[in-house]
Structure formats: structure tokens, C-alpha cells
Amino acid sequence: MEATRNNIPIVDLHCHLDLFPDHVELVHECEQKAIRVLSVTTTPRAWPWNRDLNANSRYVRVGLGFHPEIVAERPDEIKLFERYSYEARYIGEIGIDGRPANRHSYELQRKVFERVLDICAEQGGKILTVHSASAVTPVIDSLEKHFPTSRGHVILHWFSGNLSELQRAKKLGCYFSVNPAMLRSKRGRDIVASIPQERMLTESDGPFLTVEGRPARPSDVFIALRELGTLIGKSPEEVSSIVLRNLRKLVS
Ligand code: MN
């Protein structure tokens, strides 16, 4: 709430609004406070009602997603993904998850991710928000092979790779959406400090990410603005202007 009290524009490029119990109220709150949100979905099946709920939103956009941790439960939904893809400009959450709990489905995840990239590349003009937990190198490999940079924009959400992976992603033109959790460790801050300012975006990843022991909400992006500011020697207002400028470039 601090953010809106100070009237600093908030941009949340990765939030699961539909997973909050007070989802509808949260959408209204974002509208009223002019918080710009990309509300990502985790299954293609969730697209139609999310799309309809936000059809008249000024500030909330919806992404058509197929979350890597869910792909193995419902691989057939790739057909639904393809069908809805024609109406979606924003795509996500998509990607690959290489953490031990999801390694059993790794090959399937990669196959589905690359199919998603092919569909998006063919249509062009889409903006993707991509998950790469413990799978940054394979995600970048897939992007290189299946998503030519001229076919759309890629935002790496909650980037947790190393410096050489960051260099590769930069070369591919990727943007990076930074959340408060990424700035908690020294390693995280060191990586974030290497993101070029013209590729920097912000996110909450609520409700999965928690702040102060509760699910993060879009307004909590203010914490990321404040911490980013401390890191790069700017005020939260200045960081907010940078992010807003990057968002405008991304969607124009
Ligand atoms: Mn997420």
C-alpha cells in the first residue's frame, strides 16, 4: 500500500491473480490503483474465464499459460493452448523446471515448451513470460532454436542463472522481471546488478512468492523498486520510471 500512497507507478509483469481467493477484488484494486499487471495462467483451460473477467480492464492483461510443473498432468492441453493462442498477445507462464521434483517430466516439458515457442513464433508479435528454475541453459537453448528474436519478446521471470547465462539471454534480447525474493541474497543481488537497465522489469509472482509471511500482491512490487534502487543507486521513483519506459517499449 506504501507504493500507492507515494503514487509511484507499479508494474507487475508476472502475477497469478487467478490463484488468489479474493481474485475479483484484486483485479478491481489493480484497476483502481492503476497497477499494471500481467496476470499469468498456469493451464490453457483457465484462459477463457480469465480472458472474459479482464476483457474491459484498463491495467490488467492476461497471459495464456502452460506451466512446466503442470504439463505432465495434462499434456493434451497443448491442443487447447494452440486453439486459444490466436487470441492471446501475452503468453505465460511457460518454460522448463529442472528442479528434482520435476525432473521426471523434463523431456516432456521441453517438448511442450518448444511446441509452444513454435506456435508463438509462427504467429509473431507475442510477449512471453518464461520460467527457468534450475533450467536456464536448456530454456535459452530452446529459445535460440525455436524463437527467432524478430518474432516477439521474451521476459525471463525470476531469473536464477549465472553470469554467463545472463550474457546469453541478453544477446537474445530477453527482458528480466525482478521480484523481491531475488534481491534477498548477495548472489541474487550480484546477478540483478548485471541486468542492463533497459531490460529491467518488475514482478511479484504472487501468490507463490511470500513477503512478510503472506502471499505477495502486486503492490508488493514496491519492495522490488526500493531494493533495486538501493542496488543501483536510484530512488524507487527513478526505478519505477525506468520500468515504465521499458514496459512501453516492450508493448509498442
Ligand atoms: Mn509464476
Coordinates of C-alpha atoms and ligand atoms in Angstrom, one line a residue:
M1 CA 0.0 0.0 0.0
E2 CA 3.0 2.2 0.5
A3 CA 3.5 2.2 -3.2
T4 CA 0.2 3.8 -4.0
R5 CA 0.4 6.1 -1.0
N6 CA 3.5 7.5 -2.7
N7 CA 1.8 7.4 -6.1
I8 CA 4.7 5.5 -7.6
P9 CA 3.6 3.6 -10.7
I10 CA 3.7 -0.1 -10.2
V11 CA 4.3 -2.7 -12.9
D12 CA 3.8 -6.4 -12.1
L13 CA 4.7 -8.4 -15.2
H14 CA 4.2 -11.8 -13.5
C15 CA 1.4 -12.4 -11.0
H16 CA -1.1 -15.2 -10.7
L17 CA -4.1 -13.1 -9.9
D18 CA -6.5 -16.0 -10.5
L19 CA -4.9 -18.1 -7.7
F20 CA -5.9 -15.5 -5.0
P21 CA -9.1 -16.3 -3.0
D22 CA -10.1 -12.6 -3.4
H23 CA -9.2 -12.7 -7.1
V24 CA -12.1 -10.5 -8.4
E25 CA -11.5 -7.8 -5.7
L26 CA -7.8 -7.9 -6.5
V27 CA -8.5 -7.2 -10.2
H28 CA -10.6 -4.2 -9.1
E29 CA -7.9 -3.0 -6.8
C30 CA -5.3 -3.0 -9.6
E31 CA -7.7 -1.1 -11.8
Q32 CA -8.4 1.5 -9.1
K33 CA -4.8 2.0 -8.2
A34 CA -3.6 1.9 -11.8
I35 CA -1.3 -1.0 -11.1
R36 CA -0.3 -2.5 -14.4
V37 CA -0.4 -6.3 -14.1
L38 CA 0.3 -9.3 -16.4
S39 CA -1.9 -12.0 -14.8
V40 CA -0.4 -15.3 -15.9
T41 CA -2.4 -18.5 -16.0
T42 CA -1.0 -22.0 -15.4
T43 CA -3.3 -24.0 -17.7
P44 CA -4.8 -23.4 -21.1
R45 CA -8.1 -24.4 -19.6
A46 CA -8.0 -21.3 -17.3
W47 CA -7.8 -19.0 -20.3
P48 CA -11.4 -18.3 -21.3
W49 CA -12.7 -17.1 -17.9
N50 CA -9.6 -15.1 -17.1
R51 CA -9.9 -13.5 -20.6
D52 CA -13.5 -12.7 -20.0
L53 CA -13.0 -11.3 -16.5
N54 CA -10.4 -8.9 -17.7
A55 CA -11.8 -8.1 -21.1
N56 CA -12.6 -4.5 -20.1
S57 CA -9.6 -3.9 -17.8
R58 CA -7.5 -0.9 -18.4
Y59 CA -4.5 -2.1 -16.4
V60 CA -4.7 -5.9 -16.2
R61 CA -3.6 -8.1 -19.1
V62 CA -3.9 -11.9 -19.1
G63 CA -1.4 -14.4 -20.3
L64 CA -2.2 -17.8 -21.8
G65 CA -0.1 -20.2 -19.9
F66 CA 1.0 -23.8 -19.7
H67 CA 3.1 -24.1 -16.5
P68 CA 6.0 -26.6 -16.8
E69 CA 5.1 -28.1 -13.4
I70 CA 1.7 -28.9 -14.7
V71 CA 2.5 -30.1 -18.2
A72 CA 2.9 -33.8 -17.1
E73 CA -0.6 -33.9 -15.6
R74 CA -2.3 -32.7 -18.8
P75 CA -0.1 -32.9 -21.9
D76 CA -3.2 -33.0 -24.2
E77 CA -4.0 -29.4 -23.3
I78 CA -1.4 -28.3 -25.8
K79 CA -4.3 -28.6 -28.3
L80 CA -6.3 -26.1 -26.2
F81 CA -3.2 -23.9 -26.0
E82 CA -2.9 -23.8 -29.7
R83 CA -6.6 -23.0 -30.2
Y84 CA -6.5 -20.1 -27.7
S85 CA -3.1 -18.8 -28.9
Y86 CA -4.7 -16.9 -31.7
E87 CA -6.5 -14.6 -29.3
A88 CA -3.6 -14.1 -26.8
R89 CA -0.9 -11.5 -27.2
Y90 CA 0.7 -12.4 -23.8
I91 CA 1.9 -15.9 -23.2
G92 CA 2.8 -17.4 -19.8
E93 CA 3.6 -18.9 -17.6
I94 CA 5.5 -21.2 -19.8
G95 CA 9.0 -22.7 -19.6
I96 CA 11.0 -25.6 -18.1
D97 CA 11.5 -26.6 -14.5
G98 CA 14.7 -28.6 -13.8
R99 CA 14.3 -28.9 -10.0
P100 CA 14.4 -32.5 -8.6
A101 CA 10.7 -32.8 -8.0
N102 CA 10.0 -32.1 -11.7
R103 CA 12.9 -33.9 -13.3
H104 CA 10.7 -36.9 -14.1
S105 CA 8.8 -34.8 -16.7
Y106 CA 11.8 -32.9 -18.0
E107 CA 11.8 -34.3 -21.6
L108 CA 8.0 -33.8 -21.9
Q109 CA 8.3 -30.2 -20.5
R110 CA 11.0 -29.4 -23.1
K111 CA 8.9 -30.8 -25.9
V112 CA 5.8 -28.9 -24.9
F113 CA 7.8 -25.7 -24.3
E114 CA 9.3 -25.9 -27.8
R115 CA 5.9 -26.6 -29.4
V116 CA 4.6 -23.5 -27.6
L117 CA 7.6 -21.5 -28.9
D118 CA 6.9 -22.8 -32.5
I119 CA 3.3 -21.7 -32.2
C120 CA 4.2 -18.3 -30.9
A121 CA 7.0 -17.8 -33.5
E122 CA 4.7 -18.7 -36.3
Q123 CA 2.1 -16.1 -35.2
G124 CA 4.5 -13.4 -34.2
G125 CA 4.2 -10.3 -32.1
K126 CA 3.7 -12.1 -28.8
I127 CA 5.2 -11.3 -25.4
L128 CA 6.3 -14.4 -23.4
T129 CA 6.9 -14.7 -19.6
V130 CA 9.2 -17.7 -19.1
H131 CA 10.0 -19.9 -16.1
S132 CA 13.5 -21.3 -16.0
A133 CA 14.1 -22.6 -12.4
S134 CA 17.2 -24.9 -12.5
A135 CA 16.9 -25.0 -16.3
V136 CA 18.3 -21.7 -17.5
T137 CA 20.7 -23.2 -20.1
P138 CA 18.0 -25.5 -21.6
V139 CA 15.5 -22.7 -21.7
I140 CA 18.0 -20.5 -23.6
D141 CA 18.9 -23.4 -25.9
S142 CA 15.2 -23.8 -26.8
L143 CA 14.7 -20.1 -27.3
E144 CA 17.7 -20.0 -29.7
K145 CA 16.4 -22.9 -31.7
H146 CA 12.6 -22.2 -31.7
F147 CA 12.0 -18.4 -31.1
P148 CA 13.8 -16.1 -33.5
T149 CA 14.2 -12.7 -31.9
S150 CA 12.3 -11.0 -34.6
R151 CA 9.1 -13.0 -33.7
G152 CA 8.3 -11.4 -30.3
H153 CA 9.6 -10.6 -26.9
V154 CA 10.8 -12.8 -24.1
I155 CA 10.7 -11.9 -20.4
L156 CA 12.7 -14.3 -18.2
H157 CA 10.8 -14.3 -14.9
W158 CA 12.7 -14.9 -11.6
F159 CA 16.0 -15.4 -13.4
S160 CA 18.3 -17.5 -11.3
G161 CA 21.1 -18.3 -13.7
N162 CA 24.8 -17.4 -13.6
L163 CA 26.6 -14.5 -15.3
S164 CA 27.4 -16.4 -18.5
E165 CA 23.7 -17.5 -18.8
L166 CA 22.7 -13.9 -18.3
Q167 CA 25.1 -12.8 -21.1
R168 CA 23.5 -15.3 -23.5
A169 CA 20.0 -14.2 -22.5
K170 CA 21.0 -10.6 -23.0
K171 CA 22.2 -11.4 -26.5
L172 CA 18.9 -12.9 -27.3
G173 CA 17.2 -9.6 -26.3
C174 CA 15.5 -11.0 -23.2
Y175 CA 14.0 -8.8 -20.6
F176 CA 14.2 -9.7 -16.9
S177 CA 11.3 -9.3 -14.4
V178 CA 12.8 -8.9 -10.9
N179 CA 10.9 -9.7 -7.7
P180 CA 11.7 -9.0 -4.0
A181 CA 12.9 -12.6 -3.4
M182 CA 15.7 -12.2 -6.0
L183 CA 17.2 -9.4 -4.0
R184 CA 17.4 -11.2 -0.7
S185 CA 20.7 -12.9 -1.2
K186 CA 24.1 -11.5 -2.2
R187 CA 24.3 -13.8 -5.1
G188 CA 20.8 -12.7 -6.3
R189 CA 21.8 -9.0 -6.0
D190 CA 25.0 -9.6 -7.9
I191 CA 23.2 -11.1 -10.8
V192 CA 20.4 -8.5 -10.8
A193 CA 23.1 -5.7 -10.7
S194 CA 24.3 -7.1 -14.1
I195 CA 20.9 -6.8 -15.8
P196 CA 21.0 -3.8 -18.2
Q197 CA 18.6 -1.1 -17.1
E198 CA 16.9 -1.1 -20.5
R199 CA 15.9 -4.7 -19.9
M200 CA 14.7 -4.4 -16.4
L201 CA 11.1 -5.1 -15.4
T202 CA 9.4 -6.0 -12.1
E203 CA 7.1 -8.7 -10.8
S204 CA 5.5 -10.1 -7.6
D205 CA 5.0 -13.7 -8.6
G206 CA 2.1 -13.8 -6.1
P207 CA 0.8 -15.8 -4.5
F208 CA 3.8 -18.2 -4.8
L209 CA 6.3 -15.7 -3.6
T210 CA 5.7 -14.6 0.0
V211 CA 6.6 -11.3 1.7
E212 CA 6.3 -10.9 5.5
G213 CA 4.9 -14.4 5.7
R214 CA 1.9 -13.8 3.4
P215 CA 1.4 -14.2 -0.4
A216 CA 2.9 -11.3 -2.3
R217 CA 0.4 -9.0 -4.0
P218 CA 1.1 -6.7 -7.0
S219 CA 1.5 -3.7 -4.7
D220 CA 4.4 -5.5 -3.1
V221 CA 6.4 -4.8 -6.2
F222 CA 7.2 -1.6 -4.4
I223 CA 9.7 -3.6 -2.3
A224 CA 11.5 -4.6 -5.5
L225 CA 11.6 -1.0 -6.6
R226 CA 13.1 0.1 -3.3
E227 CA 15.7 -2.7 -3.2
L228 CA 16.6 -2.3 -6.8
G229 CA 17.0 1.4 -6.2
T230 CA 19.4 0.7 -3.3
L231 CA 21.3 -1.7 -5.5
I232 CA 21.8 0.7 -8.4
G233 CA 21.9 4.0 -6.6
K234 CA 18.5 5.3 -7.6
S235 CA 15.2 6.2 -5.8
P236 CA 12.2 3.9 -6.1
E237 CA 10.6 6.7 -8.2
E238 CA 13.5 6.6 -10.7
V239 CA 13.5 2.8 -10.9
S240 CA 9.7 2.9 -11.5
S241 CA 10.3 5.3 -14.4
I242 CA 12.9 3.0 -15.9
V243 CA 10.5 0.0 -15.6
L244 CA 7.6 2.0 -17.1
R245 CA 9.7 3.1 -20.0
N246 CA 10.8 -0.5 -20.6
L247 CA 7.2 -1.6 -20.5
R248 CA 6.1 0.9 -23.1
K249 CA 9.0 -0.2 -25.4
L250 CA 8.0 -3.8 -24.9
V251 CA 4.3 -3.4 -25.8
S252 CA 4.7 -0.8 -28.6
Ligands
MN1 MN 4.8 -17.8 -11.5

